[in-house]
Amino acid sequence: MKVLVINAGSSSLKYQLIDMEGEVVLAKGICERIGDGGAMTHKTGSGYVNKMDIKMDNHTEAFEQVKKALTTGEGKVIDDMAEVSAIGHRIVQGGDKFDRSVLVTPQVIKDIADLAALAPLHNSAHVQGINAAIDAFGPDVPQVVVFDTSFHQTMPPEAYMFGVPYEFYEKYAVRRYGFHGTSHRYVSARCCELLGKPDGKGTRIITCHIGNGVSLSAIKDGKCIDTTMGLTPLDGVLMGTRCGSIDPSVVTYIMDKENLTPTEMDNLMNKKSGMLGISGFTGDDRDLRAAMTDPSHPHQARAELFWNMRSYQLAKLVGGYIAALGGLDAIVFTAGIAENNPDLRADILDSLAYLGVKYDPEANQVHGEEKEVTTPDSTIRGFVIPTNEELVIARDTVALVTAQ
Ligand code: ADP
C-alpha cells in the first residue's frame, strides 16, 4: 500500500510518498510560496533532486504539481496516482476533541475548522489541504488526520490547567494541549521496546524533542502525563525563534513600553526571540555552535549566553519531570538538534550525574542514528532515537484504512 503524507501550511505543502511494504520513502518534497509566485522541490528515494519555480495559486494547484512530479519526468516514482491508496494529513491542533487519529469525514473537517480559533494559521491551512486533496484525488481515496495534540490528551487536569480564572477554560478552552505529540509517541514507543517493555507498563520516560521547536514530555506507563508546550507551541524551553516560558508580566510590560498590539507581541515572541533574540544573529544551532568556537565572532559571548540559558532550562525541566514521574528509567533525545548535538546531550546528562547517570563520550558522538549513549552501569538509560513523524502518520493511515 502506498500512502501520501501531507503537511499543509498556509503557503506551503510538504509531501512524502511512502511505500508501506518495507516502509520505504519513494519521494518527498515541498511546494512553497503558494499564492505568491510558487516554488517546488521534489526529491526521490534514489537521490534525484529537482528545484523549480512553478506558479501555484492555491493548494489544489499545488496538489496538481505534486501529482505531476510523482508520475512524470525524471522524478517519477509511480505510473499513476491510482497507486496511492490513502492520504494522511498532519494536523496541529485537535483540541480535546481528538485523542487519536481518525478517518476524514465532513464532520471531522468541520471540527478541525472549528478548532482554528486555537491555531489560526495551522488549522485553517490544514482544512485547505484536506479539501484540496479531495479535489485532486476525488472523494473515494480515503484520508486520515493525525493530530500533534492527541498523544498529550492523557495529561491529568493538574498538568493541563493554567492558573487563570476557570471561566476562560469554559469559555475559550484555554488549557495546555502540547504539540509534537506524533514525535513523542513514536520515540517513546521505540524507547519502551528498547527497554524490553513494548507495552510501556511500568516505564518512566522523558522525551526531549529539540529541533527548531522544542518540547519535553513526561511519559508514564506509555502515556503522556505532562509536556512543556501549552495552549500554543510557544511555551516551555527557549527555541530557535520562540521565547518559551517567561514571566507573563514581561509580556504586558513590553507591550506597554513599546506600544505593541497583541499581534505584534505574538510575532516578537514567536519569530524574534529564543536563540535568534538572545544571540542577536541566528536561530540555527549550527551557526550558534560555529560562533561559540570562534573567538573573533562578534556574537560569541551572546551565543554562549544562549547556550547556557538553554542547557539550564532543560536541566530544570528534566529535574521537575523526574519528580512528576516519581523517578526515571530512560531519557530520549530526538529531532534536528538533539539528534546531532553531542555537547547539548552531555549538558543534560551531566545535570543528572547526581542521580548516578553516566554516559559514554564516544557513543554520545552519534549523529542522527539510534544509539544508547549511557553506560551499562548508568542508573538511567539515555537514547538517541531519530524521530519520524511522517512514518507515524502513514502507519496510522494504513491502520485506519484497513480497519474500515
Ligand atoms: P523542525 O522543528 O523545523 O522540524 P529540525 O528538527 O529539523 O526542525 O531541527 C532544526 C535544527 O536542528 C536547526 O537548528 C539545525 O541547526 C539543527 N540540525 C538539523 N540537522 C542537523 C545536522 N545534521 N547537524 C547539526 N545540526 C542539525
mmCIF file of C-alpha atoms in Angstrom, residues 8-141:
data_model
loop_
_atom_site.group_PDB
_atom_site.id
_atom_site.type_symbol
_atom_site.label_atom_id
_atom_site.label_comp_id
_atom_site.label_asym_id
_atom_site.label_seq_id
_atom_site.Cartn_x
_atom_site.Cartn_y
_atom_site.Cartn_z
ATOM 1 C CA ALA A 8 -0.211 21.687 4.628
ATOM 2 C CA GLY A 9 0.801 25.145 5.869
ATOM 3 C CA SER A 10 -0.771 28.469 4.937
ATOM 4 C CA SER A 11 1.529 28.955 1.930
ATOM 5 C CA SER A 12 3.260 25.567 1.742
ATOM 6 C CA LEU A 13 2.556 21.907 1.212
ATOM 7 C CA LYS A 14 5.052 19.250 2.278
ATOM 8 C CA TYR A 15 4.571 15.733 0.987
ATOM 9 C CA GLN A 16 6.074 12.288 1.307
ATOM 10 C CA LEU A 17 5.055 9.211 -0.651
ATOM 11 C CA ILE A 18 5.752 6.083 1.395
ATOM 12 C CA ASP A 19 5.518 2.503 0.194
ATOM 13 C CA MET A 20 4.309 0.791 3.345
ATOM 14 C CA GLU A 21 5.683 -2.505 2.147
ATOM 15 C CA GLY A 22 9.109 -2.098 3.742
ATOM 16 C CA GLU A 23 8.215 1.464 4.822
ATOM 17 C CA VAL A 24 10.314 2.989 2.050
ATOM 18 C CA VAL A 25 10.149 6.694 1.178
ATOM 19 C CA LEU A 26 9.669 6.789 -2.605
ATOM 20 C CA ALA A 27 9.691 10.591 -2.895
ATOM 21 C CA LYS A 28 9.271 13.715 -0.849
ATOM 22 C CA GLY A 29 9.182 17.425 -1.380
ATOM 23 C CA ILE A 30 7.719 20.793 -0.658
ATOM 24 C CA CYS A 31 5.614 23.324 -2.550
ATOM 25 C CA GLU A 32 6.319 26.812 -1.205
ATOM 26 C CA ARG A 33 5.078 30.361 -1.741
ATOM 27 C CA ILE A 34 1.638 29.060 -2.763
ATOM 28 C CA GLY A 35 -0.479 32.061 -3.781
ATOM 29 C CA ASP A 36 2.633 34.253 -4.065
ATOM 30 C CA GLY A 37 4.611 33.021 -7.052
ATOM 31 C CA GLY A 38 5.456 29.422 -6.241
ATOM 32 C CA ALA A 39 8.477 27.139 -5.880
ATOM 33 C CA MET A 40 8.789 23.398 -5.610
ATOM 34 C CA THR A 41 11.495 20.958 -4.533
ATOM 35 C CA HIS A 42 10.989 17.297 -5.382
ATOM 36 C CA LYS A 43 13.355 14.517 -4.262
ATOM 37 C CA THR A 44 13.209 10.805 -4.899
ATOM 38 C CA GLY A 45 14.416 7.988 -2.676
ATOM 39 C CA SER A 46 17.123 7.231 -5.242
ATOM 40 C CA GLY A 47 18.658 10.693 -4.842
ATOM 41 C CA TYR A 48 17.179 12.685 -7.733
ATOM 42 C CA VAL A 49 16.514 16.328 -6.740
ATOM 43 C CA ASN A 50 14.612 18.895 -8.772
ATOM 44 C CA LYS A 51 14.068 22.501 -7.711
ATOM 45 C CA MET A 52 11.774 24.612 -9.838
ATOM 46 C CA ASP A 53 9.755 27.821 -9.845
ATOM 47 C CA ILE A 54 6.129 26.981 -10.640
ATOM 48 C CA LYS A 55 3.136 29.266 -10.276
ATOM 49 C CA MET A 56 0.650 27.803 -7.798
ATOM 50 C CA ASP A 57 -2.324 29.958 -6.861
ATOM 51 C CA ASN A 58 -3.793 27.633 -4.254
ATOM 52 C CA HIS A 59 -3.397 24.233 -2.590
ATOM 53 C CA THR A 60 -5.415 22.454 -5.307
ATOM 54 C CA GLU A 61 -2.879 23.655 -7.894
ATOM 55 C CA ALA A 62 -0.059 22.558 -5.597
ATOM 56 C CA PHE A 63 -1.561 19.054 -5.473
ATOM 57 C CA GLU A 64 -1.665 19.019 -9.279
ATOM 58 C CA GLN A 65 2.083 19.760 -9.292
ATOM 59 C CA VAL A 66 2.725 17.026 -6.725
ATOM 60 C CA LYS A 67 0.811 14.557 -8.929
ATOM 61 C CA LYS A 68 2.847 15.637 -11.950
ATOM 62 C CA ALA A 69 6.162 15.353 -10.096
ATOM 63 C CA LEU A 70 5.342 11.859 -8.819
ATOM 64 C CA THR A 71 4.119 10.479 -12.156
ATOM 65 C CA THR A 72 6.193 12.171 -14.881
ATOM 66 C CA GLY A 73 9.751 13.139 -15.817
ATOM 67 C CA GLU A 74 12.968 12.119 -14.099
ATOM 68 C CA GLY A 75 11.441 12.355 -10.625
ATOM 69 C CA LYS A 76 8.704 9.859 -11.499
ATOM 70 C CA VAL A 77 8.213 7.151 -8.866
ATOM 71 C CA ILE A 78 4.770 5.777 -9.783
ATOM 72 C CA ASP A 79 2.909 5.326 -13.090
ATOM 73 C CA ASP A 80 -0.440 6.550 -11.956
ATOM 74 C CA MET A 81 -1.925 8.327 -8.940
ATOM 75 C CA ALA A 82 -4.378 5.430 -8.641
ATOM 76 C CA GLU A 83 -1.444 3.635 -6.976
ATOM 77 C CA VAL A 84 -1.862 5.976 -3.980
ATOM 78 C CA SER A 85 -4.214 4.063 -1.696
ATOM 79 C CA ALA A 86 -4.676 6.670 1.010
ATOM 80 C CA ILE A 87 -3.640 10.113 2.229
ATOM 81 C CA GLY A 88 -2.561 11.005 5.772
ATOM 82 C CA HIS A 89 -2.587 14.612 6.962
ATOM 83 C CA ARG A 90 -0.670 16.178 9.829
ATOM 84 C CA ILE A 91 -2.968 18.417 11.887
ATOM 85 C CA VAL A 92 -1.512 20.727 14.535
ATOM 86 C CA GLN A 93 -4.493 21.316 16.819
ATOM 87 C CA GLY A 94 -7.026 18.631 17.724
ATOM 88 C CA GLY A 95 -8.154 20.326 20.940
ATOM 89 C CA ASP A 96 -9.732 17.956 23.458
ATOM 90 C CA LYS A 97 -11.938 16.605 20.689
ATOM 91 C CA PHE A 98 -9.381 14.216 19.167
ATOM 92 C CA ASP A 99 -7.381 11.856 21.341
ATOM 93 C CA ARG A 100 -6.444 9.678 18.368
ATOM 94 C CA SER A 101 -6.156 9.703 14.572
ATOM 95 C CA VAL A 102 -9.390 9.404 12.598
ATOM 96 C CA LEU A 103 -10.698 8.976 9.061
ATOM 97 C CA VAL A 104 -11.743 12.224 7.376
ATOM 98 C CA THR A 105 -15.500 12.833 7.194
ATOM 99 C CA PRO A 106 -17.392 16.102 6.586
ATOM 100 C CA GLN A 107 -17.918 16.336 10.374
ATOM 101 C CA VAL A 108 -14.171 15.861 11.071
ATOM 102 C CA ILE A 109 -13.339 18.660 8.600
ATOM 103 C CA LYS A 110 -15.854 20.904 10.372
ATOM 104 C CA ASP A 111 -14.385 20.048 13.793
ATOM 105 C CA ILE A 112 -10.845 20.874 12.601
ATOM 106 C CA ALA A 113 -12.106 24.160 11.151
ATOM 107 C CA ASP A 114 -13.899 24.962 14.441
ATOM 108 C CA LEU A 115 -10.620 24.421 16.322
ATOM 109 C CA ALA A 116 -8.928 27.095 14.180
ATOM 110 C CA ALA A 117 -9.506 29.655 16.955
ATOM 111 C CA LEU A 118 -6.801 27.787 18.927
ATOM 112 C CA ALA A 119 -4.362 27.545 15.983
ATOM 113 C CA PRO A 120 -5.446 30.107 13.388
ATOM 114 C CA LEU A 121 -2.533 29.758 10.977
ATOM 115 C CA HIS A 122 -2.263 25.999 11.115
ATOM 116 C CA ASN A 123 -5.764 24.534 11.260
ATOM 117 C CA SER A 124 -7.206 26.748 8.524
ATOM 118 C CA ALA A 125 -4.341 25.678 6.268
ATOM 119 C CA HIS A 126 -4.913 22.006 7.122
ATOM 120 C CA VAL A 127 -8.584 22.311 6.124
ATOM 121 C CA GLN A 128 -7.495 23.861 2.831
ATOM 122 C CA GLY A 129 -5.084 20.945 2.377
ATOM 123 C CA ILE A 130 -7.766 18.313 3.041
ATOM 124 C CA ASN A 131 -10.261 19.979 0.705
ATOM 125 C CA ALA A 132 -7.607 20.363 -1.987
ATOM 126 C CA ALA A 133 -6.716 16.669 -1.627
ATOM 127 C CA ILE A 134 -10.384 15.748 -2.076
ATOM 128 C CA ASP A 135 -10.470 17.968 -5.209
ATOM 129 C CA ALA A 136 -7.300 16.416 -6.573
ATOM 130 C CA PHE A 137 -7.857 12.731 -5.710
ATOM 131 C CA GLY A 138 -11.647 12.506 -5.590
ATOM 132 C CA PRO A 139 -13.799 11.520 -2.630
ATOM 133 C CA ASP A 140 -13.057 7.800 -2.911
ATOM 134 C CA VAL A 141 -9.421 7.934 -1.817
#
